mmCIF file of C-alpha atoms and ligand atoms in Angstrom:
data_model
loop_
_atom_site.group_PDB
_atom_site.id
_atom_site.type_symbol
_atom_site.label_atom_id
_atom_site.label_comp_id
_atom_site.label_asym_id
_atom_site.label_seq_id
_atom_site.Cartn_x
_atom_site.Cartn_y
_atom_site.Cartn_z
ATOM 1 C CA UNK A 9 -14.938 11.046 18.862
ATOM 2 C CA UNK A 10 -11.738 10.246 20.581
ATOM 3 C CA UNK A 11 -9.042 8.300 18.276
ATOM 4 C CA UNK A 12 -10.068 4.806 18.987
ATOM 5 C CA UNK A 13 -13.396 5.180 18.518
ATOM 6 C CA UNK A 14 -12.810 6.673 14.809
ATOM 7 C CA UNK A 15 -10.615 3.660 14.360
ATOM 8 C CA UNK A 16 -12.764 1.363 15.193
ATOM 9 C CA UNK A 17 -15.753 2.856 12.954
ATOM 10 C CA UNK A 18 -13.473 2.831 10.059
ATOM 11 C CA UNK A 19 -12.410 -0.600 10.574
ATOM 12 C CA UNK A 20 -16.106 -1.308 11.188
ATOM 13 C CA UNK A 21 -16.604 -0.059 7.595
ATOM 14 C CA UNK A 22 -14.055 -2.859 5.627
ATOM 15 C CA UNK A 23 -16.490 -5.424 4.002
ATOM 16 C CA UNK A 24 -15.607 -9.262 4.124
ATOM 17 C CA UNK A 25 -15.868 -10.641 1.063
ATOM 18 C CA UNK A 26 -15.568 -14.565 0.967
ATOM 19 C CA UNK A 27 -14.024 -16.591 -1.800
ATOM 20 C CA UNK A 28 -12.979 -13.162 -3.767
ATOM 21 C CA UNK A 29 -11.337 -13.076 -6.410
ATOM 22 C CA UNK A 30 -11.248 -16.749 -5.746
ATOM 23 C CA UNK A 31 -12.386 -19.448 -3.621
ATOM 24 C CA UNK A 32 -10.247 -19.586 -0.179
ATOM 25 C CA UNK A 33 -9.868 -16.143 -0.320
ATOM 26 C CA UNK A 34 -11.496 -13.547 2.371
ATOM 27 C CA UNK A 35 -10.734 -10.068 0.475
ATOM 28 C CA UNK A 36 -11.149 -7.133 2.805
ATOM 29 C CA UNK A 37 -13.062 -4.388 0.736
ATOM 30 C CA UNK A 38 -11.975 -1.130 1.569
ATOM 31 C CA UNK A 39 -14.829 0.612 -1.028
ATOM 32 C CA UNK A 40 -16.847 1.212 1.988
ATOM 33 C CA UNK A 41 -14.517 3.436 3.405
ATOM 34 C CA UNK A 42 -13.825 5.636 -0.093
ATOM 35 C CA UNK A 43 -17.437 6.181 -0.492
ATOM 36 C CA UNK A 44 -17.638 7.936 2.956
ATOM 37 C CA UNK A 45 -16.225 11.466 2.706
ATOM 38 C CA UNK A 46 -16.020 11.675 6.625
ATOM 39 C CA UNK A 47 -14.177 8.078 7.085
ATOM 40 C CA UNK A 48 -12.223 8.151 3.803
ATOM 41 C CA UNK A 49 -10.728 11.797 5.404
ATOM 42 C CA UNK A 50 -9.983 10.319 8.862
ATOM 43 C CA UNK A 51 -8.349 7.104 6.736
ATOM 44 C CA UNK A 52 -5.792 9.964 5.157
ATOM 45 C CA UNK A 53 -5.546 11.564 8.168
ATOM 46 C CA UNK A 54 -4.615 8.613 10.741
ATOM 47 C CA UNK A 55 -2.809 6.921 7.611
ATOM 48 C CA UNK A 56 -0.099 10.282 7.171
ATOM 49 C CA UNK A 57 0.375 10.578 11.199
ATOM 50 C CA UNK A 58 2.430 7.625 10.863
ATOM 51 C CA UNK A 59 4.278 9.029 8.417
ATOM 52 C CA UNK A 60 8.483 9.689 8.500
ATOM 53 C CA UNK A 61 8.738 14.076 7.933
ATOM 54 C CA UNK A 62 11.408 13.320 6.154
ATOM 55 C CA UNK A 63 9.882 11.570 3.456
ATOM 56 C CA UNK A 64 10.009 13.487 0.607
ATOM 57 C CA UNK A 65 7.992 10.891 -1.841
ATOM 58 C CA UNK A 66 5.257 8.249 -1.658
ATOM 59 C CA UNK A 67 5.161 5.241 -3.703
ATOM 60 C CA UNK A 68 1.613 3.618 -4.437
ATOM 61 C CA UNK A 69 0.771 0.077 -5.309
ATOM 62 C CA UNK A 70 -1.025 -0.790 -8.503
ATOM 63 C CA UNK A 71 -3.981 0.006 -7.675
ATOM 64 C CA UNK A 72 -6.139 0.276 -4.610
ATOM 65 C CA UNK A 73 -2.223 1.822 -3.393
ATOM 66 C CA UNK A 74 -3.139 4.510 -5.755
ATOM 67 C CA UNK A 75 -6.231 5.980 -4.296
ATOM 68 C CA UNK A 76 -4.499 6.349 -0.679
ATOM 69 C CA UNK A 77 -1.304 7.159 -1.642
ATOM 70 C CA UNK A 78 -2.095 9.839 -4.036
ATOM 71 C CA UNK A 79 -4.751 11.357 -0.892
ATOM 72 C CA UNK A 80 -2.003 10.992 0.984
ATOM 73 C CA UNK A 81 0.274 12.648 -0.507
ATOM 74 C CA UNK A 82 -1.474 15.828 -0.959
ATOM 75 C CA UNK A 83 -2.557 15.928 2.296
ATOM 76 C CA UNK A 84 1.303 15.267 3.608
ATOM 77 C CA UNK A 85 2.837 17.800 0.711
ATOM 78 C CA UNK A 86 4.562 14.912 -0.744
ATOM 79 C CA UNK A 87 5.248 13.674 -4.138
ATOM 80 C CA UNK A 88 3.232 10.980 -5.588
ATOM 81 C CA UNK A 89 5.208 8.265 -8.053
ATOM 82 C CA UNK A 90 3.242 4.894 -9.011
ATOM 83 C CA UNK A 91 4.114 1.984 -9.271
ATOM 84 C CA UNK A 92 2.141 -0.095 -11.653
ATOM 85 C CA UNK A 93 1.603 -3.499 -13.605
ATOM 86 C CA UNK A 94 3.323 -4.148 -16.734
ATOM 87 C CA UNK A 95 1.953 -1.814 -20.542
ATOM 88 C CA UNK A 96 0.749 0.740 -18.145
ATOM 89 C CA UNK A 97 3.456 3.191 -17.672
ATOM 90 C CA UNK A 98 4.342 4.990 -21.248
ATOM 91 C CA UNK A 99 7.753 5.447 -20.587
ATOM 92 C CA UNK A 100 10.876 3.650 -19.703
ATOM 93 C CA UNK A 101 10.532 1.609 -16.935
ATOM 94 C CA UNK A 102 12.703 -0.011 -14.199
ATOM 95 C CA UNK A 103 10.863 -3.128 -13.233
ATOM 96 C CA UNK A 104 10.793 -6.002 -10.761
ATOM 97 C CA UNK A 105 9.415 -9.635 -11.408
ATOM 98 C CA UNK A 106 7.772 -11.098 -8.384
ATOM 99 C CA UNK A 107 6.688 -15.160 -7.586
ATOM 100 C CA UNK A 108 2.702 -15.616 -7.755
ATOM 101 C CA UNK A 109 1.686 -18.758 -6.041
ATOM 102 C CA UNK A 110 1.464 -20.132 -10.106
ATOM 103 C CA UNK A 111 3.736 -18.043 -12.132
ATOM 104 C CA UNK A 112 5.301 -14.609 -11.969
ATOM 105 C CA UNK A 113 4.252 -11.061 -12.286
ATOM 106 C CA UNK A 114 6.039 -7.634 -12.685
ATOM 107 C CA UNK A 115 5.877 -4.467 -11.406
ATOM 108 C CA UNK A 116 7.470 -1.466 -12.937
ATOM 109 C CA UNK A 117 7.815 2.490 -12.283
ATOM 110 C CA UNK A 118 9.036 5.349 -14.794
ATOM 111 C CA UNK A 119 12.815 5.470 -15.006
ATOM 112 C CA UNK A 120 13.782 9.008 -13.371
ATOM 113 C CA UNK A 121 10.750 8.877 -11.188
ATOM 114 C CA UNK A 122 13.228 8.170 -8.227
ATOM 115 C CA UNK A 123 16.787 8.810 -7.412
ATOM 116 C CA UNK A 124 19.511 8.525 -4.620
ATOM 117 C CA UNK A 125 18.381 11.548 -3.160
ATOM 118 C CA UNK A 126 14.697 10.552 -2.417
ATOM 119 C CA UNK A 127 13.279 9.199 0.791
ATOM 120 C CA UNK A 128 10.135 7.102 0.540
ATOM 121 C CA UNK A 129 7.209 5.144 1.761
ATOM 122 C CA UNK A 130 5.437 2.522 0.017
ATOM 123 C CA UNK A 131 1.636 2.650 0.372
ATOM 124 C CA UNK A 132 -0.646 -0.204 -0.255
ATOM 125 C CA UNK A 133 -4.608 -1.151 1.193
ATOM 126 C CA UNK A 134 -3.619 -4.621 2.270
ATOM 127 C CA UNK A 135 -0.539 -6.396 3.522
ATOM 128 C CA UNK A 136 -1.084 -10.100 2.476
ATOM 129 C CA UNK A 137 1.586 -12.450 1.544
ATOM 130 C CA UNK A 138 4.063 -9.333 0.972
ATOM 131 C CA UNK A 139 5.222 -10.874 -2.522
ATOM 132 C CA UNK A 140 4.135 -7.523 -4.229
ATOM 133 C CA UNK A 141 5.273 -5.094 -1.362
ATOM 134 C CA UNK A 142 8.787 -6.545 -0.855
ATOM 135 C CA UNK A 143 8.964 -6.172 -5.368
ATOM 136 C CA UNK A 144 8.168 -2.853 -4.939
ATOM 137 C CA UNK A 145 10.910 -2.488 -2.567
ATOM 138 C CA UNK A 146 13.164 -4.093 -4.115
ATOM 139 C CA UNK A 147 12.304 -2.308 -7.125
ATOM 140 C CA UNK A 148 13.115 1.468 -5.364
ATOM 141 C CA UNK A 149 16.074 -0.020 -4.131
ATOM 142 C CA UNK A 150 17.418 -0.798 -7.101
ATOM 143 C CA UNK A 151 17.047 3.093 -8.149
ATOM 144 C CA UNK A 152 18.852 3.783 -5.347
ATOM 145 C CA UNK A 153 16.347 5.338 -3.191
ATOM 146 C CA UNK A 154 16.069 5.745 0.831
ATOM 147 C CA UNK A 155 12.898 3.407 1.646
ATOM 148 C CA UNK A 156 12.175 4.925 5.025
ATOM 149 C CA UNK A 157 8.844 2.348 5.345
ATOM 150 C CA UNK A 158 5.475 0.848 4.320
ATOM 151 C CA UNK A 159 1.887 2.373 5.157
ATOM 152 C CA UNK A 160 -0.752 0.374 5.075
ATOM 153 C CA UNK A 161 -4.436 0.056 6.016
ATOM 154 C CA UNK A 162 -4.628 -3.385 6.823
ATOM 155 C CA UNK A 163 -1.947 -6.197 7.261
ATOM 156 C CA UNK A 164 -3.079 -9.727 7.466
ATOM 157 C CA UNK A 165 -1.135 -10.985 10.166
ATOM 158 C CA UNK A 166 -1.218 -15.082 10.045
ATOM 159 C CA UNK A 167 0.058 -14.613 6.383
ATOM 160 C CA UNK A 168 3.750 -13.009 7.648
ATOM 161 C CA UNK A 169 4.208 -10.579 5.030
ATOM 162 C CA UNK A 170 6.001 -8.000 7.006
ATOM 163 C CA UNK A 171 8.734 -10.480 7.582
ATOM 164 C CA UNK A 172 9.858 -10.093 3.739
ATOM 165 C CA UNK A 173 10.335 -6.220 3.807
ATOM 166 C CA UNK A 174 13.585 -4.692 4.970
ATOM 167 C CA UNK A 175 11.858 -1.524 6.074
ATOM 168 C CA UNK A 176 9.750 -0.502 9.028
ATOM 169 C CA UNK A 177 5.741 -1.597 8.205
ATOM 170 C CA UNK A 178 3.189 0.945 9.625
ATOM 171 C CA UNK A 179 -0.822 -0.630 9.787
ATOM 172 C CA UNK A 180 -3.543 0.804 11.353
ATOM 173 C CA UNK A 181 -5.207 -2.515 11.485
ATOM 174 C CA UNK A 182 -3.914 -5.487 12.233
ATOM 175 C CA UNK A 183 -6.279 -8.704 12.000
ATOM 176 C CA UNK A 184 -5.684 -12.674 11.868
HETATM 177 P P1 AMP B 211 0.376 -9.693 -1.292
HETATM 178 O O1 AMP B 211 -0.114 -11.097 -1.095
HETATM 179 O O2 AMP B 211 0.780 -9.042 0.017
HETATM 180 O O3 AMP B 211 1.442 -9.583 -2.336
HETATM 181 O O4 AMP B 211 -0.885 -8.862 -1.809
HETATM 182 C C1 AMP B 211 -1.005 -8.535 -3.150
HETATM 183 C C2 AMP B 211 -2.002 -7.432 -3.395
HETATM 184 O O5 AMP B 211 -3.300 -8.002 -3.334
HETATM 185 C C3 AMP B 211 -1.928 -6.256 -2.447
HETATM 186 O O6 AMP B 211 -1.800 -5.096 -3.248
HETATM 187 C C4 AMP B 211 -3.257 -6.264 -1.707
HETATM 188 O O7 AMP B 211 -3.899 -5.025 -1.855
HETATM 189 C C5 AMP B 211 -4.090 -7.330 -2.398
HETATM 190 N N1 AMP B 211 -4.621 -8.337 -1.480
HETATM 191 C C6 AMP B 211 -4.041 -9.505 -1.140
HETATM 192 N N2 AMP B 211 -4.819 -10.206 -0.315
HETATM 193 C C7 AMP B 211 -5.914 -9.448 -0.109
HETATM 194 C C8 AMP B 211 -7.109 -9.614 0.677
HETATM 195 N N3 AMP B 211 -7.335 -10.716 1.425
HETATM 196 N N4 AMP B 211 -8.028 -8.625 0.655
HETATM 197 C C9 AMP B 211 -7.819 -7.523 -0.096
HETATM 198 N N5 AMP B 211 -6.746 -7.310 -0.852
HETATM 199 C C10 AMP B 211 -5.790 -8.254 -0.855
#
């Protein structure tokens, strides 16, 4: 199967899900793809090509970030550091508060997890809105790191997100 074909079957495989987690909402379900040892590989695989060598560290978002960053970075040979919603991590934190539509939330990582001499990506299913990518940016910022860009699977394109993040956005999907 030549590249475009495999993208296309794994794109085939994300499930619409209307009015999830609530009504207006169409979530794109990426569960399809993880329970497919043969997509969820060429997912990794297609996901680290776009990849900067020089990164030395990826950073997943709480929590479907988790199950492709952490693939991806043992598949790339590069350190995995999470970054996760608040009275999860044990440790001391750094954290960054981020608007909701109503409210705020946080998002935190271990202090020491990252330092001036790293070079990262941030990895996350779906691009939406960009609220919690551009926190977790600011967030590794703020510890002084290189963010070199942002992987994703899917970006949601009407919704802008990739305007509020300073660093180059890699998606292998791109849909309205
Ligand atoms: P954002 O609006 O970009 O801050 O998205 C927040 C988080 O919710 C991201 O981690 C996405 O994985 C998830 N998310 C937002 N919108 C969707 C959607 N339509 N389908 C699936 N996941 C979504």
């Amino acid at each position: 199967m030549n590249q475009q074909s495999s993208q296309d079957s794994l794109f085939s495989l994300i499930r619409d899900v209307p009015d999830f987690p609530k009504p207006g909402i169409l979530f794109k379900d990426i569960t399809p793809v993880l329970e497919c040892p043969e997509s969820f590989s060429q997912l990794i695989e297609q996901m680290c090509e776009g990849l900067p060598p020089e990164a030395n560290k990826l950073v997943g978002i709480e929590s479907r970030g988790f199950l492709l960053a952490s693939a991806m970075a043992k598949h790339s040979h590069k350190g995995l550091v999470i970054a996760r919603k608040p009275g999860k991590l044990p440790g001391p934190v750094l954290r960054q508060t981020y608007a909701l539509e109503y409210g705020q939330d946080e998002i935190q990582i271990h202090q020491g997890s990252l330092s001036s001499s790293d070079r990262i990506v941030i990895v996350d299913d779906v691009l939406a809105t960009g609220g919690t990518a551009q926190a977790c940016e600011k967030l590794c910022l703020s510890a002084e790191t290189e963010v070199l860009g942002f992987s994703f699977m899917m970006e949601i394109a009407a919704l802008q997100g990739r305007n509020l993040l300073k660093a180059p956005v890699h998606c292998l999907y791109s849909v309205k």
